[in-house]
């Protein structure tokens, strides 16, 4: 069945203060209603004041999404009575948003070709408060608690045209978008609730169903898949899909109809007359343009060309800007494919295990260069190198120092090796006999025992050579 | 006098306690106050030297109840000061109380009030005007030195000044910070002074005006002392007299008085010419549509929960806030919320709200065109003298709205204006309205001062 999906995603901007007041944006883990002031609580007589950095961030986003930026923009009041809006109106943008008419290209690996998702508009608005439903979810709660700590956090809303043909495409789009936004330094996907999606889905040209407030990446595909299935079943059983708004419940994985709400909620938009019009000059835009770094897609292409990496490897590397930069630092002195493996597989694995961002460690490319040089010169084994890397992440210093501390420097002292071999031959008499009677497996076993004695620090090649000679005698 | 005694500053304390007693007496007779505190906060050191200042109840005063004339805020004590009040206090002013008004500014006679309705000291059966009725009432009745802080959206400073024979100055929109002003219509609200003389309002404007970073709509003007414009000199000043402001709805006796005033200015050296402001006839509907659209959103804030009137928490949110708002809002507030919501609803928004905004631009252009040639426009402030309360009761809401016909256009345009007394009709005061171009408070103050000084010398 032909599927049409359009989305509205709300991303929280990582400015220091809220969109219209000086309260901090670091609202998580604070006591309820502690992170508020008279402005974000909507006290009578209070007036909003625009956070210029939020506009800077919005403009950067619009540029990265190839949009037309409005020369003059203003804010509007979206008015409705609901406990999560402290003024019972949301300051948003209606007639003239920050930007329009852009696109983001996604690559569906399965289909192998790129697709442009058109972006209808990008605008700024304030986040409402958090509602905590006690005794169930929005449809079953006994009562609701309101926490205004989040009220007024800057949101950038990105609205797409209904260009998606599958939930998978939506997931790819969101990942791509999130990476770009992280590159711009305006967003952090690890913050809980920093990305929320409303989706509009229709099947076979039928009515649009809106699924609201899907929070986080992993749920979007699930929610959309469920909804498509639900609609399919209705259509197949001859029923009509009626236009409605639904809510996705992450714990059960289903979408549910919200209690009777007007279809086109009556917002009665007027201008936000406490805020003057904002003129976005070419100068302003150009200044910000200079601050935009090389974006993921461009970086990926450059990595393929400059370092000879395959597209998949390049893609993984650019998914995280810090890691990509780190890789380039290492690739200055280490063979790029090796650098890529060590960064995207080994280092990333360790970071993921500890739940760390690269910037949270003090690890520098020189550390890894030195480590890989030690490996190259065979002073350490692969296994030791990985061990040292774990330690480097924890406490970055000279890899050679760590190797010595942990006793991992490769033993090249032949006397030590001979000694270990002697001891093993003495204790493993059966294996020696097996080898002498032609069983190759026994040799490997003996090598293993020698390595054990040397705690894996010897060059296996050297051990095998010396052992073979010894056993011949 | 020993140093310790001098430092104790008893004279101010005594003065203030006499003021308080006067206020109590005036309250009994004319009811200008919603809140009259038992004790006044002693003044800081400043150039106002403990001057008593009253504050209209829609302007927030920290620690002092602020109701905006409504029941829905009957228990509301703001946790912060409005900038205007902050500046008054910093300059050594003493806040003596909160004056009564039409609820949220919704009215022309201060009769839409959830508290005491102020009575005109010239005739207690008559209105003081509105919505800053209490402020003007107190200025008129008080014989102690006092300036009132008031507010205008569609004429709420000029109207009561006219009805009570006092001087009301409405500054250019953005001249005075709106931080701490409980909003009626954000694009038109202005804080301004009412006083017994032009000097008083010039002084107060100097204290409260100037850029405030907390209010993004406040203009980046430098602080100045507006008393420097108080020169009795109008030679060569060109007055424009808009003929639409002398139409049928205006009382004949009032027109005569105002023309007398204009002629008097001519005799002092000014020149005048009749002009036309063709969009005047659309100013009333444009004003009300814009003001009410904005007000209907501003009043959405009041739903219990965080401050103000609270009801028992039962039922869902809609049931809860409906209870609070049904009880907390007066009839006129409800009417305006409904009208304002309608004018901006999908399907009507383009026809009413957006259209009104376009008409507003035309009205502003009318004024700008006039000010290319003329420095000050002169007209009557109000079409009638202060009506009796029983007359007001018989008026339909639309007839009440039409009383604003002479003040809404300049308020829509955000230009400065001053109403000064120019005589009496049937023993009740009449106001002469002088309007200037944006940021030309100096000019209208000068003309007003000249007129006032001349009147004093004649009388």
PDB file of C-alpha atoms in Angstrom, chain A residues 308-449:
ATOM      1  CA  UNK A 308      40.638   6.002   0.350  1.00  0.00           C
ATOM      2  CA  UNK A 309      38.075   4.744   2.848  1.00  0.00           C
ATOM      3  CA  UNK A 310      35.044   2.796   1.750  1.00  0.00           C
ATOM      4  CA  UNK A 311      31.701   4.667   2.019  1.00  0.00           C
ATOM      5  CA  UNK A 312      30.427   2.615   4.908  1.00  0.00           C
ATOM      6  CA  UNK A 313      33.511   3.170   7.044  1.00  0.00           C
ATOM      7  CA  UNK A 314      33.503   6.857   6.196  1.00  0.00           C
ATOM      8  CA  UNK A 315      29.845   7.114   7.148  1.00  0.00           C
ATOM      9  CA  UNK A 316      30.406   5.588  10.570  1.00  0.00           C
ATOM     10  CA  UNK A 317      33.325   7.898  11.231  1.00  0.00           C
ATOM     11  CA  UNK A 318      31.473  11.094  10.313  1.00  0.00           C
ATOM     12  CA  UNK A 319      28.430  10.177  12.398  1.00  0.00           C
ATOM     13  CA  UNK A 320      30.226  11.666  15.346  1.00  0.00           C
ATOM     14  CA  UNK A 321      32.108  14.887  14.710  1.00  0.00           C
ATOM     15  CA  UNK A 322      34.579  14.439  17.538  1.00  0.00           C
ATOM     16  CA  UNK A 323      35.462  10.966  16.388  1.00  0.00           C
ATOM     17  CA  UNK A 324      35.866  12.175  12.794  1.00  0.00           C
ATOM     18  CA  UNK A 325      38.243  14.922  13.913  1.00  0.00           C
ATOM     19  CA  UNK A 326      40.136  12.460  16.085  1.00  0.00           C
ATOM     20  CA  UNK A 327      40.468  10.063  13.175  1.00  0.00           C
ATOM     21  CA  UNK A 328      41.960  12.791  10.998  1.00  0.00           C
ATOM     22  CA  UNK A 329      44.453  13.610  13.707  1.00  0.00           C
ATOM     23  CA  UNK A 330      45.559   9.992  13.855  1.00  0.00           C
ATOM     24  CA  UNK A 331      45.536   9.556  10.059  1.00  0.00           C
ATOM     25  CA  UNK A 332      48.212  12.232   9.810  1.00  0.00           C
ATOM     26  CA  UNK A 333      50.801   9.674  10.876  1.00  0.00           C
ATOM     27  CA  UNK A 334      49.086   6.322  10.739  1.00  0.00           C
ATOM     28  CA  UNK A 335      47.884   4.446   7.682  1.00  0.00           C
ATOM     29  CA  UNK A 336      44.266   5.613   7.246  1.00  0.00           C
ATOM     30  CA  UNK A 337      42.508   2.240   7.084  1.00  0.00           C
ATOM     31  CA  UNK A 338      44.268   1.121  10.238  1.00  0.00           C
ATOM     32  CA  UNK A 339      43.469   4.438  11.910  1.00  0.00           C
ATOM     33  CA  UNK A 340      39.849   4.051  10.844  1.00  0.00           C
ATOM     34  CA  UNK A 341      39.561   0.568  12.322  1.00  0.00           C
ATOM     35  CA  UNK A 342      41.130   1.568  15.596  1.00  0.00           C
ATOM     36  CA  UNK A 343      38.950   4.672  15.912  1.00  0.00           C
ATOM     37  CA  UNK A 344      35.598   3.428  14.710  1.00  0.00           C
ATOM     38  CA  UNK A 345      35.784  -0.094  16.091  1.00  0.00           C
ATOM     39  CA  UNK A 346      38.176  -0.265  19.043  1.00  0.00           C
ATOM     40  CA  UNK A 347      38.000   3.218  20.505  1.00  0.00           C
ATOM     41  CA  UNK A 348      34.281   3.670  19.892  1.00  0.00           C
ATOM     42  CA  UNK A 349      33.594   0.317  21.558  1.00  0.00           C
ATOM     43  CA  UNK A 350      35.423   1.342  24.704  1.00  0.00           C
ATOM     44  CA  UNK A 351      33.672   4.709  24.797  1.00  0.00           C
ATOM     45  CA  UNK A 352      30.266   3.109  24.320  1.00  0.00           C
ATOM     46  CA  UNK A 353      30.977   0.592  27.045  1.00  0.00           C
ATOM     47  CA  UNK A 354      31.645   3.359  29.530  1.00  0.00           C
ATOM     48  CA  UNK A 355      28.925   5.621  28.119  1.00  0.00           C
ATOM     49  CA  UNK A 356      31.485   8.340  27.484  1.00  0.00           C
ATOM     50  CA  UNK A 357      31.769  11.030  24.847  1.00  0.00           C
ATOM     51  CA  UNK A 358      35.278  11.471  23.447  1.00  0.00           C
ATOM     52  CA  UNK A 359      35.374  15.005  24.810  1.00  0.00           C
ATOM     53  CA  UNK A 360      34.813  13.650  28.298  1.00  0.00           C
ATOM     54  CA  UNK A 361      38.150  11.835  28.155  1.00  0.00           C
ATOM     55  CA  UNK A 362      41.389  13.702  27.689  1.00  0.00           C
ATOM     56  CA  UNK A 363      42.514  11.382  24.912  1.00  0.00           C
ATOM     57  CA  UNK A 364      44.428  13.014  22.057  1.00  0.00           C
ATOM     58  CA  UNK A 365      45.338  11.691  18.599  1.00  0.00           C
ATOM     59  CA  UNK A 366      49.033  11.660  19.597  1.00  0.00           C
ATOM     60  CA  UNK A 367      48.232   9.034  22.214  1.00  0.00           C
ATOM     61  CA  UNK A 368      46.825   6.715  19.601  1.00  0.00           C
ATOM     62  CA  UNK A 369      49.618   7.491  17.140  1.00  0.00           C
ATOM     63  CA  UNK A 370      52.199   6.517  19.720  1.00  0.00           C
ATOM     64  CA  UNK A 371      50.264   3.379  20.584  1.00  0.00           C
ATOM     65  CA  UNK A 372      49.986   2.269  16.986  1.00  0.00           C
ATOM     66  CA  UNK A 373      53.666   2.986  16.472  1.00  0.00           C
ATOM     67  CA  UNK A 374      54.497   0.680  19.361  1.00  0.00           C
ATOM     68  CA  UNK A 375      52.324  -1.931  17.713  1.00  0.00           C
ATOM     69  CA  UNK A 376      53.922  -1.363  14.340  1.00  0.00           C
ATOM     70  CA  UNK A 377      57.406  -1.801  15.803  1.00  0.00           C
ATOM     71  CA  UNK A 378      56.191  -4.991  17.410  1.00  0.00           C
ATOM     72  CA  UNK A 379      57.076  -3.848  20.885  1.00  0.00           C
ATOM     73  CA  UNK A 380      53.567  -4.848  21.917  1.00  0.00           C
ATOM     74  CA  UNK A 381      51.015  -7.358  20.697  1.00  0.00           C
ATOM     75  CA  UNK A 382      47.573  -6.534  19.340  1.00  0.00           C
ATOM     76  CA  UNK A 383      46.056  -7.780  22.501  1.00  0.00           C
ATOM     77  CA  UNK A 384      48.279  -5.608  24.619  1.00  0.00           C
ATOM     78  CA  UNK A 385      47.537  -2.636  22.406  1.00  0.00           C
ATOM     79  CA  UNK A 386      43.831  -3.016  23.071  1.00  0.00           C
ATOM     80  CA  UNK A 387      44.487  -3.289  26.772  1.00  0.00           C
ATOM     81  CA  UNK A 388      46.603  -0.167  26.718  1.00  0.00           C
ATOM     82  CA  UNK A 389      43.901   1.676  24.797  1.00  0.00           C
ATOM     83  CA  UNK A 390      41.401   0.933  27.543  1.00  0.00           C
ATOM     84  CA  UNK A 391      43.800   2.396  30.041  1.00  0.00           C
ATOM     85  CA  UNK A 392      44.469   5.390  27.812  1.00  0.00           C
ATOM     86  CA  UNK A 393      40.783   6.234  27.709  1.00  0.00           C
ATOM     87  CA  UNK A 394      40.679   6.092  31.458  1.00  0.00           C
ATOM     88  CA  UNK A 395      43.864   8.027  32.099  1.00  0.00           C
ATOM     89  CA  UNK A 396      45.618   9.346  29.017  1.00  0.00           C
ATOM     90  CA  UNK A 397      49.417   9.441  29.182  1.00  0.00           C
ATOM     91  CA  UNK A 398      52.398   7.987  27.336  1.00  0.00           C
ATOM     92  CA  UNK A 399      51.361   4.584  25.948  1.00  0.00           C
ATOM     93  CA  UNK A 400      54.896   3.316  26.405  1.00  0.00           C
ATOM     94  CA  UNK A 401      54.719   4.217  30.064  1.00  0.00           C
ATOM     95  CA  UNK A 402      51.499   2.268  30.436  1.00  0.00           C
ATOM     96  CA  UNK A 403      52.993  -0.670  28.598  1.00  0.00           C
ATOM     97  CA  UNK A 404      55.929  -0.754  30.947  1.00  0.00           C
ATOM     98  CA  UNK A 405      53.706  -0.276  34.021  1.00  0.00           C
ATOM     99  CA  UNK A 406      51.490  -3.152  33.038  1.00  0.00           C
ATOM    100  CA  UNK A 407      54.417  -5.265  31.988  1.00  0.00           C
ATOM    101  CA  UNK A 408      53.192  -5.426  28.437  1.00  0.00           C
ATOM    102  CA  UNK A 409      56.296  -4.453  26.559  1.00  0.00           C
ATOM    103  CA  UNK A 410      57.018  -7.274  24.176  1.00  0.00           C
ATOM    104  CA  UNK A 411      59.645  -9.559  25.363  1.00  0.00           C
ATOM    105  CA  UNK A 412      62.386  -9.754  22.804  1.00  0.00           C
ATOM    106  CA  UNK A 413      64.950 -11.014  25.195  1.00  0.00           C
ATOM    107  CA  UNK A 414      65.714 -14.407  23.756  1.00  0.00           C
ATOM    108  CA  UNK A 415      67.059 -15.653  27.023  1.00  0.00           C
ATOM    109  CA  UNK A 416      63.664 -15.066  28.684  1.00  0.00           C
ATOM    110  CA  UNK A 417      61.894 -16.827  25.847  1.00  0.00           C
ATOM    111  CA  UNK A 418      64.273 -19.778  25.942  1.00  0.00           C
ATOM    112  CA  UNK A 419      63.772 -20.015  29.669  1.00  0.00           C
ATOM    113  CA  UNK A 420      60.011 -20.105  29.328  1.00  0.00           C
ATOM    114  CA  UNK A 421      60.218 -22.702  26.554  1.00  0.00           C
ATOM    115  CA  UNK A 422      62.503 -24.836  28.718  1.00  0.00           C
ATOM    116  CA  UNK A 423      59.996 -24.765  31.563  1.00  0.00           C
ATOM    117  CA  UNK A 424      57.089 -25.625  29.338  1.00  0.00           C
ATOM    118  CA  UNK A 425      58.872 -28.521  27.642  1.00  0.00           C
ATOM    119  CA  UNK A 426      59.638 -29.895  31.078  1.00  0.00           C
ATOM    120  CA  UNK A 427      56.049 -29.781  32.317  1.00  0.00           C
ATOM    121  CA  UNK A 428      54.183 -30.594  29.124  1.00  0.00           C
ATOM    122  CA  UNK A 429      55.906 -33.891  28.370  1.00  0.00           C
ATOM    123  CA  UNK A 430      52.845 -35.453  26.741  1.00  0.00           C
ATOM    124  CA  UNK A 431      52.413 -32.590  24.303  1.00  0.00           C
ATOM    125  CA  UNK A 432      56.075 -32.787  23.325  1.00  0.00           C
ATOM    126  CA  UNK A 433      55.740 -36.495  22.612  1.00  0.00           C
ATOM    127  CA  UNK A 434      52.536 -35.833  20.594  1.00  0.00           C
ATOM    128  CA  UNK A 435      54.330 -33.263  18.531  1.00  0.00           C
ATOM    129  CA  UNK A 436      57.290 -35.528  17.939  1.00  0.00           C
ATOM    130  CA  UNK A 437      54.890 -38.191  16.759  1.00  0.00           C
ATOM    131  CA  UNK A 438      53.548 -35.806  14.145  1.00  0.00           C
ATOM    132  CA  UNK A 439      50.582 -34.008  15.784  1.00  0.00           C
ATOM    133  CA  UNK A 440      50.764 -30.348  14.654  1.00  0.00           C
ATOM    134  CA  UNK A 441      48.050 -29.382  17.124  1.00  0.00           C
ATOM    135  CA  UNK A 442      50.424 -30.161  19.969  1.00  0.00           C
ATOM    136  CA  UNK A 443      52.829 -27.526  18.685  1.00  0.00           C
ATOM    137  CA  UNK A 444      50.215 -24.826  18.859  1.00  0.00           C
ATOM    138  CA  UNK A 445      49.337 -25.991  22.329  1.00  0.00           C
ATOM    139  CA  UNK A 446      52.944 -25.625  23.401  1.00  0.00           C
ATOM    140  CA  UNK A 447      53.211 -22.179  21.833  1.00  0.00           C
ATOM    141  CA  UNK A 448      50.145 -21.239  23.783  1.00  0.00           C
ATOM    142  CA  UNK A 449      51.647 -22.421  27.025  1.00  0.00           C
TER     143      UNK A 449
END
